Amino acid sequence: MGAAKGSTLTNTHHAPEVGLSVAIDGGNSKTEVVVLQGGPEGLIERSRGIGPGSGAGPQAVVAAVTVVLRDLGIAPADVTRVSAAVAGLDFPGDEDGHRAALAELFRRAAVDVVGDAVAVLDAGAGLGHAVAVVCGAGLNAVARGPHGLATVPALGWPSGDWGGGDELGREAVRAAARAEDGRGPTTSLLPLVLAETRAADTVALARAIRDGSVSMRQVGSLASVVARAAAEGDAVASDLIARAAAEAVALASVVARRAWAADPASAEDADAPDAVVPPGTSVVPPRTAAVLACTPVVPPRTAAVLAGTPVVPPGTPVVPPGTPAVLAGGTFSDPGFRDAVSAGLRRLGFDPRPLEFRPVDGLVRALREAPTPASPDAHNHPHPNQERTPR
């Protein structure tokens, strides 16, 4: 199926459905549920609701969904298809426990469980080939190409990540402290961070963070301060935004290479002694453990990403021009960050576009476009999202 043109949710499946279908977006802070009723025109939304967060494991998802279904007056026994996207599914097999728990709740249903970034992909591009870059509290990317769904762990520093809102907030505090005592350059982040946290100085702020009176969530919210300072021309903040944009493009290039590589051996081209590499581009052999840990394929502060130098080594497949790239997450509300990431993605062949629908609507879209399971015993019929490339 080709990539969707634009962001309008479509209903391309017109066969009658048996029973109800349920889409579940299980996030850390809330759980959204949409119930769909089948008919001659396909799946029609019947009801939706929001419940507590699902980030504490399989039983937390079941508990949250149970609350929502009870409020909506929906009996789990009437559901025959479930599509769930849950935060925190970072490695192959992480979804097994969630799928088993939801199958216990929905005993008659075919249950599909994926990570929440896949729901973003579906919401912005349907089931076609595309990449999604999510930059909110953390940084994540997922791609669907000719070789299936390519994902990466998104654990923060343990998986090599840098550039989410939480890290930008921490860097703002670090830059402010270094500016105050002279270890670092002068930056407008110092007064902005102190004003935002209502701290007298960075020593008081450090104490407040240590003692918990300033939470790590509040620190993460300082990403907006970095964006504001960068927009006003502050060099330190601008460098942080540029570095975060380079990281986002580099991570997108990793999943794109895995989803579009025509021949796994072609990824070794970058290792060849006579490979021609643009100056300043870091050659990272795609099969090294570093790449599998999401190590960027370019130096984080390289100007090449923003100046037009390719961000991937020779031999990396180029996606068909115009392939959708879905941008989601609060950091993309900053025009400078959004423009820098978009420029880098265009050089990889992508057409960047903001996510216009909630991720749960991506799951609804996937349910509408996916073939109906042949029988109620559909647990062995994988949803297209379950077809993954090696990570």
mmCIF file of C-alpha atoms in Angstrom:
data_model
loop_
_atom_site.group_PDB
_atom_site.id
_atom_site.type_symbol
_atom_site.label_atom_id
_atom_site.label_comp_id
_atom_site.label_asym_id
_atom_site.label_seq_id
_atom_site.Cartn_x
_atom_site.Cartn_y
_atom_site.Cartn_z
ATOM 1 C CA MET A 1 0.000 0.000 0.000
ATOM 2 C CA GLY A 2 1.382 3.374 -0.898
ATOM 3 C CA ALA A 3 1.906 6.143 1.611
ATOM 4 C CA ALA A 4 -1.113 8.258 2.400
ATOM 5 C CA LYS A 5 -1.248 11.638 0.678
ATOM 6 C CA GLY A 6 -1.911 14.069 3.458
ATOM 7 C CA SER A 7 -3.239 13.479 6.927
ATOM 8 C CA THR A 8 -6.961 12.834 6.447
ATOM 9 C CA LEU A 9 -8.008 9.636 8.144
ATOM 10 C CA THR A 10 -9.493 7.252 5.599
ATOM 11 C CA ASN A 11 -11.619 4.131 5.644
ATOM 12 C CA THR A 12 -10.426 1.865 2.847
ATOM 13 C CA HIS A 13 -11.828 -1.419 4.190
ATOM 14 C CA HIS A 14 -15.506 -1.938 3.429
ATOM 15 C CA ALA A 15 -16.197 -5.499 4.522
ATOM 16 C CA PRO A 16 -18.604 -5.928 7.427
ATOM 17 C CA GLU A 17 -16.993 -6.492 10.803
ATOM 18 C CA VAL A 18 -18.029 -9.044 13.399
ATOM 19 C CA GLY A 19 -18.046 -7.640 16.911
ATOM 20 C CA LEU A 20 -16.306 -4.480 18.072
ATOM 21 C CA SER A 21 -12.775 -3.234 17.440
ATOM 22 C CA VAL A 22 -10.818 -1.307 20.067
ATOM 23 C CA ALA A 23 -7.831 1.015 19.659
ATOM 24 C CA ILE A 24 -5.728 1.688 22.767
ATOM 25 C CA ASP A 25 -3.018 4.328 23.178
ATOM 26 C CA GLY A 26 -1.364 3.507 26.500
ATOM 27 C CA GLY A 27 0.815 6.427 27.548
ATOM 28 C CA ASN A 28 2.598 7.168 30.790
ATOM 29 C CA SER A 29 0.192 9.921 31.789
ATOM 30 C CA LYS A 30 -3.090 8.740 30.229
ATOM 31 C CA THR A 31 -4.703 5.923 28.272
ATOM 32 C CA GLU A 32 -6.976 6.714 25.305
ATOM 33 C CA VAL A 33 -9.455 4.133 24.066
ATOM 34 C CA VAL A 34 -11.577 4.250 20.886
ATOM 35 C CA VAL A 35 -14.333 1.685 20.287
ATOM 36 C CA LEU A 36 -15.333 0.974 16.671
ATOM 37 C CA GLN A 37 -18.461 -0.728 15.353
ATOM 38 C CA GLY A 38 -18.339 -2.617 12.035
ATOM 39 C CA GLY A 39 -20.909 -2.279 9.290
ATOM 40 C CA PRO A 40 -21.400 -2.181 5.502
ATOM 41 C CA GLU A 41 -19.266 0.956 5.217
ATOM 42 C CA GLY A 42 -16.469 -0.397 7.372
ATOM 43 C CA LEU A 43 -15.493 0.635 10.900
ATOM 44 C CA ILE A 44 -17.416 3.529 12.412
ATOM 45 C CA GLU A 45 -16.456 5.126 15.717
ATOM 46 C CA ARG A 46 -18.891 4.231 18.453
ATOM 47 C CA SER A 47 -17.311 5.833 21.534
ATOM 48 C CA ARG A 48 -14.024 6.930 23.080
ATOM 49 C CA GLY A 49 -12.675 7.710 26.526
ATOM 50 C CA ILE A 50 -9.568 8.554 28.516
ATOM 51 C CA GLY A 51 -8.316 6.730 31.587
ATOM 52 C CA PRO A 52 -5.261 6.631 33.869
ATOM 53 C CA GLY A 53 -1.706 6.065 32.632
ATOM 54 C CA SER A 54 -0.460 2.703 31.404
ATOM 55 C CA GLY A 55 3.287 3.036 31.807
ATOM 56 C CA ALA A 56 3.701 0.647 34.737
ATOM 57 C CA GLY A 57 3.448 -2.629 32.819
ATOM 58 C CA PRO A 58 0.859 -5.043 31.379
ATOM 59 C CA GLN A 59 -1.479 -5.050 34.358
ATOM 60 C CA ALA A 60 -1.503 -1.239 34.414
ATOM 61 C CA VAL A 61 -2.695 -1.253 30.790
ATOM 62 C CA VAL A 62 -5.424 -3.771 31.574
ATOM 63 C CA ALA A 63 -6.549 -1.796 34.619
ATOM 64 C CA ALA A 64 -6.704 1.478 32.706
ATOM 65 C CA VAL A 65 -8.584 -0.042 29.760
ATOM 66 C CA THR A 66 -11.022 -1.797 32.084
ATOM 67 C CA VAL A 67 -11.885 1.527 33.706
ATOM 68 C CA VAL A 68 -12.517 3.202 30.361
ATOM 69 C CA LEU A 69 -14.609 0.351 28.957
ATOM 70 C CA ARG A 70 -16.715 0.263 32.110
ATOM 71 C CA ASP A 71 -17.375 3.995 31.808
ATOM 72 C CA LEU A 72 -18.290 3.555 28.129
ATOM 73 C CA GLY A 73 -20.554 0.588 28.839
ATOM 74 C CA ILE A 74 -18.553 -1.793 26.631
ATOM 75 C CA ALA A 75 -18.211 -5.490 27.485
ATOM 76 C CA PRO A 76 -14.763 -6.953 26.633
ATOM 77 C CA ALA A 77 -16.495 -10.140 25.429
ATOM 78 C CA ASP A 78 -18.056 -8.133 22.557
ATOM 79 C CA VAL A 79 -14.619 -7.129 21.188
ATOM 80 C CA THR A 80 -13.041 -9.162 18.364
ATOM 81 C CA ARG A 81 -10.066 -6.968 17.381
ATOM 82 C CA VAL A 82 -7.672 -4.931 19.549
ATOM 83 C CA SER A 83 -4.846 -2.663 18.396
ATOM 84 C CA ALA A 84 -2.761 -1.239 21.243
ATOM 85 C CA ALA A 85 0.255 1.061 21.296
ATOM 86 C CA VAL A 86 1.999 1.227 24.653
ATOM 87 C CA ALA A 87 4.833 3.384 25.947
ATOM 88 C CA GLY A 88 8.031 1.676 27.017
ATOM 89 C CA LEU A 89 8.124 -1.219 24.522
ATOM 90 C CA ASP A 90 11.705 -0.734 23.414
ATOM 91 C CA PHE A 91 13.030 -4.224 22.652
ATOM 92 C CA PRO A 92 11.703 -7.208 20.675
ATOM 93 C CA GLY A 93 9.571 -9.292 22.993
ATOM 94 C CA ASP A 94 8.607 -6.399 25.275
ATOM 95 C CA GLU A 95 5.126 -6.529 23.793
ATOM 96 C CA ASP A 96 4.544 -10.194 24.705
ATOM 97 C CA GLY A 97 3.460 -9.565 28.276
ATOM 98 C CA HIS A 98 1.105 -6.763 27.246
ATOM 99 C CA ARG A 99 -0.400 -8.891 24.489
ATOM 100 C CA ALA A 100 -0.990 -11.801 26.877
ATOM 101 C CA ALA A 101 -2.593 -9.550 29.489
ATOM 102 C CA LEU A 102 -4.901 -7.898 26.951
ATOM 103 C CA ALA A 103 -5.787 -11.279 25.428
ATOM 104 C CA GLU A 104 -6.883 -12.393 28.889
ATOM 105 C CA LEU A 105 -9.180 -9.360 29.082
ATOM 106 C CA PHE A 106 -10.425 -9.632 25.479
ATOM 107 C CA ARG A 107 -10.838 -13.401 25.256
ATOM 108 C CA ARG A 108 -12.496 -13.393 21.797
ATOM 109 C CA ALA A 109 -10.226 -10.809 20.184
ATOM 110 C CA ALA A 110 -7.193 -10.795 17.912
ATOM 111 C CA VAL A 111 -4.744 -8.606 19.872
ATOM 112 C CA ASP A 112 -1.932 -6.557 18.333
ATOM 113 C CA VAL A 113 0.503 -4.617 20.540
ATOM 114 C CA VAL A 114 3.231 -2.231 19.358
ATOM 115 C CA GLY A 115 5.269 0.629 20.803
ATOM 116 C CA ASP A 116 3.693 4.068 20.937
ATOM 117 C CA ALA A 117 5.944 5.517 18.199
ATOM 118 C CA VAL A 118 4.289 3.144 15.708
ATOM 119 C CA ALA A 119 0.932 4.764 16.461
ATOM 120 C CA VAL A 120 2.460 8.110 15.506
ATOM 121 C CA LEU A 121 3.610 6.580 12.220
ATOM 122 C CA ASP A 122 0.137 5.246 11.477
ATOM 123 C CA ALA A 123 -1.567 8.498 12.448
ATOM 124 C CA GLY A 124 0.562 10.538 10.065
ATOM 125 C CA ALA A 125 1.059 8.162 7.148
ATOM 126 C CA GLY A 126 -1.378 5.266 7.334
ATOM 127 C CA LEU A 127 0.146 1.859 6.637
ATOM 128 C CA GLY A 128 2.354 3.117 3.824
ATOM 129 C CA HIS A 129 6.110 3.533 3.780
ATOM 130 C CA ALA A 130 7.199 6.400 6.016
ATOM 131 C CA VAL A 131 9.347 7.431 8.960
ATOM 132 C CA ALA A 132 8.189 8.976 12.237
ATOM 133 C CA VAL A 133 10.408 11.078 14.481
ATOM 134 C CA VAL A 134 9.111 11.689 17.992
ATOM 135 C CA CYS A 135 10.815 14.305 20.131
ATOM 136 C CA GLY A 136 8.993 15.047 23.341
ATOM 137 C CA ALA A 137 10.449 14.176 26.723
ATOM 138 C CA GLY A 138 12.670 11.707 24.849
ATOM 139 C CA LEU A 139 13.771 11.042 21.280
ATOM 140 C CA ASN A 140 12.546 8.117 19.189
ATOM 141 C CA ALA A 141 12.196 7.146 15.534
ATOM 142 C CA VAL A 142 10.498 4.339 13.632
ATOM 143 C CA ALA A 143 10.300 3.575 9.909
ATOM 144 C CA ARG A 144 8.210 1.335 7.684
ATOM 145 C CA GLY A 145 9.766 0.438 4.351
ATOM 146 C CA PRO A 146 10.075 -2.420 1.852
ATOM 147 C CA HIS A 147 11.729 -4.580 4.511
ATOM 148 C CA GLY A 148 9.161 -4.021 7.236
ATOM 149 C CA LEU A 149 9.055 -2.013 10.417
ATOM 150 C CA ALA A 150 12.391 -0.777 11.776
ATOM 151 C CA THR A 151 12.602 0.413 15.367
ATOM 152 C CA VAL A 152 15.315 1.290 17.875
ATOM 153 C CA PRO A 153 15.469 1.241 21.663
ATOM 154 C CA ALA A 154 14.564 4.621 23.132
ATOM 155 C CA LEU A 155 15.840 4.380 26.684
ATOM 156 C CA GLY A 156 17.800 7.633 26.802
ATOM 157 C CA TRP A 157 21.495 7.441 27.570
ATOM 158 C CA PRO A 158 21.610 3.597 27.951
ATOM 159 C CA SER A 159 20.711 3.266 24.267
ATOM 160 C CA GLY A 160 22.889 6.175 23.123
ATOM 161 C CA ASP A 161 20.086 8.721 22.821
ATOM 162 C CA TRP A 162 20.461 12.446 23.277
ATOM 163 C CA GLY A 163 18.184 15.295 22.326
ATOM 164 C CA GLY A 164 14.806 14.819 23.990
ATOM 165 C CA GLY A 165 13.162 17.561 25.998
ATOM 166 C CA ASP A 166 14.306 16.112 29.306
ATOM 167 C CA GLU A 167 17.932 16.273 28.218
ATOM 168 C CA LEU A 168 17.597 19.776 26.814
ATOM 169 C CA GLY A 169 16.205 20.845 30.176
ATOM 170 C CA ARG A 170 19.136 19.299 32.017
ATOM 171 C CA GLU A 171 21.564 20.959 29.621
ATOM 172 C CA ALA A 172 19.891 24.309 30.325
ATOM 173 C CA VAL A 173 20.538 23.849 34.053
ATOM 174 C CA ARG A 174 24.116 22.776 33.373
ATOM 175 C CA ALA A 175 24.777 25.751 31.090
ATOM 176 C CA ALA A 176 23.278 28.147 33.628
ATOM 177 C CA ALA A 177 25.475 26.809 36.452
ATOM 178 C CA ARG A 178 28.617 26.988 34.345
ATOM 179 C CA ALA A 179 27.809 30.511 33.205
ATOM 180 C CA GLU A 180 27.247 31.663 36.786
ATOM 181 C CA ASP A 181 30.570 30.434 38.177
ATOM 182 C CA GLY A 182 32.685 31.080 35.077
ATOM 183 C CA ARG A 183 33.302 27.535 33.857
ATOM 184 C CA GLY A 184 31.230 28.161 30.743
ATOM 185 C CA PRO A 185 30.286 30.988 28.402
ATOM 186 C CA THR A 186 27.825 33.702 29.264
ATOM 187 C CA THR A 187 24.311 32.756 28.249
ATOM 188 C CA SER A 188 20.816 34.120 28.636
ATOM 189 C CA LEU A 189 19.871 30.659 29.868
ATOM 190 C CA LEU A 190 21.105 31.698 33.317
ATOM 191 C CA PRO A 191 18.429 34.330 34.064
ATOM 192 C CA LEU A 192 15.778 32.403 32.162
ATOM 193 C CA VAL A 193 16.345 29.164 34.077
ATOM 194 C CA LEU A 194 16.404 30.958 37.430
ATOM 195 C CA ALA A 195 13.208 32.821 36.611
ATOM 196 C CA GLU A 196 11.448 29.661 35.483
ATOM 197 C CA THR A 197 12.429 27.693 38.593
ATOM 198 C CA ARG A 198 12.173 30.676 40.991
ATOM 199 C CA ALA A 199 15.638 29.937 42.344
ATOM 200 C CA ALA A 200 17.877 32.671 43.744
ATOM 201 C CA ASP A 201 20.961 31.234 42.034
ATOM 202 C CA THR A 202 22.153 27.993 40.501
ATOM 203 C CA VAL A 203 23.477 26.718 43.833
ATOM 204 C CA ALA A 204 19.992 27.038 45.297
ATOM 205 C CA LEU A 205 18.584 25.398 42.184
ATOM 206 C CA ALA A 206 20.967 22.444 42.489
ATOM 207 C CA ARG A 207 19.923 21.984 46.099
ATOM 208 C CA ALA A 208 16.234 22.150 45.157
ATOM 209 C CA ILE A 209 16.727 19.511 42.453
ATOM 210 C CA ARG A 210 18.631 17.272 44.850
ATOM 211 C CA ASP A 211 15.997 17.616 47.541
ATOM 212 C CA GLY A 212 13.093 17.148 45.143
ATOM 213 C CA SER A 213 11.421 20.521 45.521
ATOM 214 C CA VAL A 214 12.178 21.044 41.820
ATOM 215 C CA SER A 215 11.170 17.805 40.091
ATOM 216 C CA MET A 216 12.841 16.258 37.084
ATOM 217 C CA ARG A 217 9.631 16.887 35.182
ATOM 218 C CA GLN A 218 10.076 20.595 35.894
ATOM 219 C CA VAL A 219 13.676 20.350 34.723
ATOM 220 C CA GLY A 220 12.512 18.730 31.499
ATOM 221 C CA SER A 221 10.061 21.564 30.905
ATOM 222 C CA LEU A 222 13.066 23.897 30.629
ATOM 223 C CA ALA A 223 13.431 22.679 27.035
ATOM 224 C CA SER A 224 11.039 25.489 26.136
ATOM 225 C CA VAL A 225 13.482 27.952 27.734
ATOM 226 C CA VAL A 226 16.260 26.610 25.488
ATOM 227 C CA ALA A 227 14.064 27.128 22.434
ATOM 228 C CA ARG A 228 13.191 30.678 23.516
ATOM 229 C CA ALA A 229 16.816 31.615 24.121
ATOM 230 C CA ALA A 230 17.862 30.113 20.781
ATOM 231 C CA ALA A 231 15.165 32.104 18.970
ATOM 232 C CA GLU A 232 16.577 35.247 20.567
ATOM 233 C CA GLY A 233 20.058 34.452 19.260
ATOM 234 C CA ASP A 234 21.767 32.994 22.331
ATOM 235 C CA ALA A 235 24.801 31.017 21.110
ATOM 236 C CA VAL A 236 24.730 28.347 23.823
ATOM 237 C CA ALA A 237 21.023 27.649 23.360
ATOM 238 C CA SER A 238 21.350 27.691 19.573
ATOM 239 C CA ASP A 239 24.105 25.093 19.788
ATOM 240 C CA LEU A 240 21.871 22.852 21.911
ATOM 241 C CA ILE A 241 18.991 23.113 19.442
ATOM 242 C CA ALA A 242 21.298 22.407 16.494
ATOM 243 C CA ARG A 243 22.774 19.396 18.260
ATOM 244 C CA ALA A 244 19.320 18.027 19.094
ATOM 245 C CA ALA A 245 18.237 18.464 15.472
ATOM 246 C CA ALA A 246 21.332 16.609 14.238
ATOM 247 C CA GLU A 247 20.586 13.758 16.632
ATOM 248 C CA ALA A 248 16.981 13.496 15.411
ATOM 249 C CA VAL A 249 18.079 13.312 11.771
ATOM 250 C CA ALA A 250 20.800 10.788 12.582
ATOM 251 C CA LEU A 251 18.335 8.521 14.388
ATOM 252 C CA ALA A 252 15.891 8.788 11.488
ATOM 253 C CA SER A 253 18.677 7.763 9.101
ATOM 254 C CA VAL A 254 19.347 4.635 11.187
ATOM 255 C CA VAL A 255 15.784 3.329 10.992
ATOM 256 C CA ALA A 256 15.478 4.402 7.342
ATOM 257 C CA ARG A 257 18.577 2.428 6.409
ATOM 258 C CA ARG A 258 17.150 -0.691 8.053
ATOM 259 C CA ALA A 259 13.696 -0.332 6.491
ATOM 260 C CA TRP A 260 14.882 0.475 2.964
ATOM 261 C CA ALA A 261 18.173 -1.463 2.621
ATOM 262 C CA ALA A 262 17.803 -3.535 -0.534
ATOM 263 C CA ASP A 263 20.567 -5.887 0.570
ATOM 264 C CA PRO A 264 21.763 -6.172 4.191
ATOM 265 C CA ALA A 265 25.303 -6.632 2.867
ATOM 266 C CA SER A 266 25.112 -3.233 1.159
ATOM 267 C CA ALA A 267 25.252 -1.629 4.597
ATOM 268 C CA GLU A 268 28.874 -2.766 4.732
ATOM 269 C CA ASP A 269 29.800 -0.525 1.806
ATOM 270 C CA ALA A 270 30.727 2.196 4.256
ATOM 271 C CA ASP A 271 33.469 -0.071 5.608
ATOM 272 C CA ALA A 272 35.215 -0.393 2.254
ATOM 273 C CA PRO A 273 38.721 1.130 2.243
ATOM 274 C CA ASP A 274 38.036 3.117 -0.919
ATOM 275 C CA ALA A 275 34.701 4.508 0.217
ATOM 276 C CA VAL A 276 34.438 8.231 -0.487
ATOM 277 C CA VAL A 277 33.084 10.037 2.541
ATOM 278 C CA PRO A 278 32.293 13.791 2.643
ATOM 279 C CA PRO A 279 34.614 15.723 4.954
ATOM 280 C CA GLY A 280 33.290 15.872 8.501
ATOM 281 C CA THR A 281 30.978 12.874 8.091
ATOM 282 C CA SER A 282 31.537 10.112 10.633
ATOM 283 C CA VAL A 283 31.705 6.616 9.151
ATOM 284 C CA VAL A 284 29.863 4.261 11.470
ATOM 285 C CA PRO A 285 29.706 0.621 10.250
ATOM 286 C CA PRO A 286 25.971 -0.188 10.305
ATOM 287 C CA ARG A 287 26.525 -3.615 11.861
ATOM 288 C CA THR A 288 28.515 -2.421 14.820
ATOM 289 C CA ALA A 289 27.001 -2.550 18.280
ATOM 290 C CA ALA A 290 27.291 1.237 18.356
ATOM 291 C CA VAL A 291 24.722 1.639 15.629
ATOM 292 C CA LEU A 292 22.440 -0.870 17.277
ATOM 293 C CA ALA A 293 22.670 1.267 20.400
ATOM 294 C CA CYS A 294 21.541 4.279 18.318
ATOM 295 C CA THR A 295 24.933 5.989 18.253
ATOM 296 C CA PRO A 296 24.543 8.912 15.818
ATOM 297 C CA VAL A 297 26.041 8.424 12.365
ATOM 298 C CA VAL A 298 27.384 11.983 12.424
ATOM 299 C CA PRO A 299 29.208 13.883 15.165
ATOM 300 C CA PRO A 300 26.518 15.538 17.329
ATOM 301 C CA ARG A 301 27.745 19.089 16.781
ATOM 302 C CA THR A 302 28.629 18.799 13.126
ATOM 303 C CA ALA A 303 27.539 21.709 10.998
ATOM 304 C CA ALA A 304 27.115 19.321 8.085
ATOM 305 C CA VAL A 305 23.548 18.442 9.078
ATOM 306 C CA LEU A 306 22.434 22.043 8.864
ATOM 307 C CA ALA A 307 24.744 22.978 5.961
ATOM 308 C CA GLY A 308 23.676 20.219 3.606
ATOM 309 C CA THR A 309 26.363 17.539 3.923
ATOM 310 C CA PRO A 310 24.835 14.026 3.779
ATOM 311 C CA VAL A 311 24.274 12.602 7.235
ATOM 312 C CA VAL A 312 24.776 8.960 6.284
ATOM 313 C CA PRO A 313 27.757 7.087 4.827
ATOM 314 C CA PRO A 314 27.952 6.115 1.132
ATOM 315 C CA GLY A 315 26.031 2.913 0.453
ATOM 316 C CA THR A 316 23.068 3.939 2.582
ATOM 317 C CA PRO A 317 19.874 3.515 0.529
ATOM 318 C CA VAL A 318 17.988 6.641 -0.470
ATOM 319 C CA VAL A 319 14.236 6.507 0.089
ATOM 320 C CA PRO A 320 11.939 7.416 -2.798
ATOM 321 C CA PRO A 321 11.592 11.216 -2.947
ATOM 322 C CA GLY A 322 8.528 12.465 -1.147
ATOM 323 C CA THR A 323 8.274 9.587 1.326
ATOM 324 C CA PRO A 324 6.367 10.953 4.357
ATOM 325 C CA ALA A 325 8.240 11.847 7.538
ATOM 326 C CA VAL A 326 5.908 12.433 10.485
ATOM 327 C CA LEU A 327 7.106 14.868 13.161
ATOM 328 C CA ALA A 328 5.573 14.573 16.625
ATOM 329 C CA GLY A 329 6.347 15.799 20.131
ATOM 330 C CA GLY A 330 6.566 19.067 21.995
ATOM 331 C CA THR A 331 10.084 19.969 20.871
ATOM 332 C CA PHE A 332 8.782 20.374 17.316
ATOM 333 C CA SER A 333 6.764 23.373 18.466
ATOM 334 C CA ASP A 334 10.054 25.290 18.242
ATOM 335 C CA PRO A 335 10.349 26.560 14.635
ATOM 336 C CA GLY A 336 14.152 26.471 14.650
ATOM 337 C CA PHE A 337 14.296 22.843 15.733
ATOM 338 C CA ARG A 338 11.484 21.837 13.384
ATOM 339 C CA ASP A 339 13.080 23.575 10.389
ATOM 340 C CA ALA A 340 16.510 22.059 11.051
ATOM 341 C CA VAL A 341 15.145 18.527 11.382
ATOM 342 C CA SER A 342 12.922 18.993 8.330
ATOM 343 C CA ALA A 343 15.866 20.153 6.219
ATOM 344 C CA GLY A 344 17.918 17.116 7.214
ATOM 345 C CA LEU A 345 15.037 14.745 6.473
ATOM 346 C CA ARG A 346 14.486 16.278 3.039
ATOM 347 C CA ARG A 347 18.085 15.522 2.169
ATOM 348 C CA LEU A 348 17.358 11.882 2.996
ATOM 349 C CA GLY A 349 14.421 11.910 0.548
ATOM 350 C CA PHE A 350 11.602 12.470 3.025
ATOM 351 C CA ASP A 351 8.694 14.919 2.952
ATOM 352 C CA PRO A 352 8.369 16.159 6.568
ATOM 353 C CA ARG A 353 4.910 16.881 7.948
ATOM 354 C CA PRO A 354 3.613 17.562 11.459
ATOM 355 C CA LEU A 355 1.394 15.030 13.178
ATOM 356 C CA GLU A 356 -2.136 16.388 13.001
ATOM 357 C CA PHE A 357 -3.974 13.609 14.795
ATOM 358 C CA ARG A 358 -3.614 11.948 18.165
ATOM 359 C CA PRO A 359 -1.708 8.641 18.062
ATOM 360 C CA VAL A 360 -4.840 6.698 19.011
ATOM 361 C CA ASP A 361 -6.307 7.835 15.695
ATOM 362 C CA GLY A 362 -3.324 6.222 13.999
ATOM 363 C CA LEU A 363 -4.392 2.939 15.546
ATOM 364 C CA VAL A 364 -7.930 3.544 14.312
ATOM 365 C CA ARG A 365 -6.529 4.119 10.858
ATOM 366 C CA ALA A 366 -4.527 0.886 11.021
ATOM 367 C CA LEU A 367 -7.613 -1.074 12.062
ATOM 368 C CA ARG A 368 -9.575 0.391 9.167
ATOM 369 C CA GLU A 369 -6.916 -0.281 6.555
ATOM 370 C CA ALA A 370 -5.707 -3.702 7.725
ATOM 371 C CA PRO A 371 -7.375 -6.852 6.370
ATOM 372 C CA THR A 372 -9.971 -8.436 8.603
ATOM 373 C CA PRO A 373 -8.686 -11.649 10.280
ATOM 374 C CA ALA A 374 -10.042 -14.731 8.553
ATOM 375 C CA SER A 375 -11.406 -16.237 11.755
ATOM 376 C CA PRO A 376 -11.952 -15.387 15.430
ATOM 377 C CA ASP A 377 -8.779 -17.374 16.171
ATOM 378 C CA ALA A 378 -6.692 -14.539 14.753
ATOM 379 C CA HIS A 379 -3.948 -14.311 17.329
ATOM 380 C CA ASN A 380 -1.651 -15.971 14.800
ATOM 381 C CA HIS A 381 -2.447 -13.431 12.058
ATOM 382 C CA PRO A 382 -0.018 -10.565 12.628
ATOM 383 C CA HIS A 383 -1.007 -6.975 12.054
ATOM 384 C CA PRO A 384 1.285 -5.236 9.526
ATOM 385 C CA ASN A 385 2.884 -3.389 12.421
ATOM 386 C CA GLN A 386 4.215 -6.674 13.801
ATOM 387 C CA GLU A 387 6.448 -7.292 10.772
ATOM 388 C CA ARG A 388 9.761 -5.914 12.013
ATOM 389 C CA THR A 389 13.231 -5.704 10.637
ATOM 390 C CA PRO A 390 16.130 -6.833 12.873
ATOM 391 C CA ARG A 391 17.229 -4.200 15.366
#
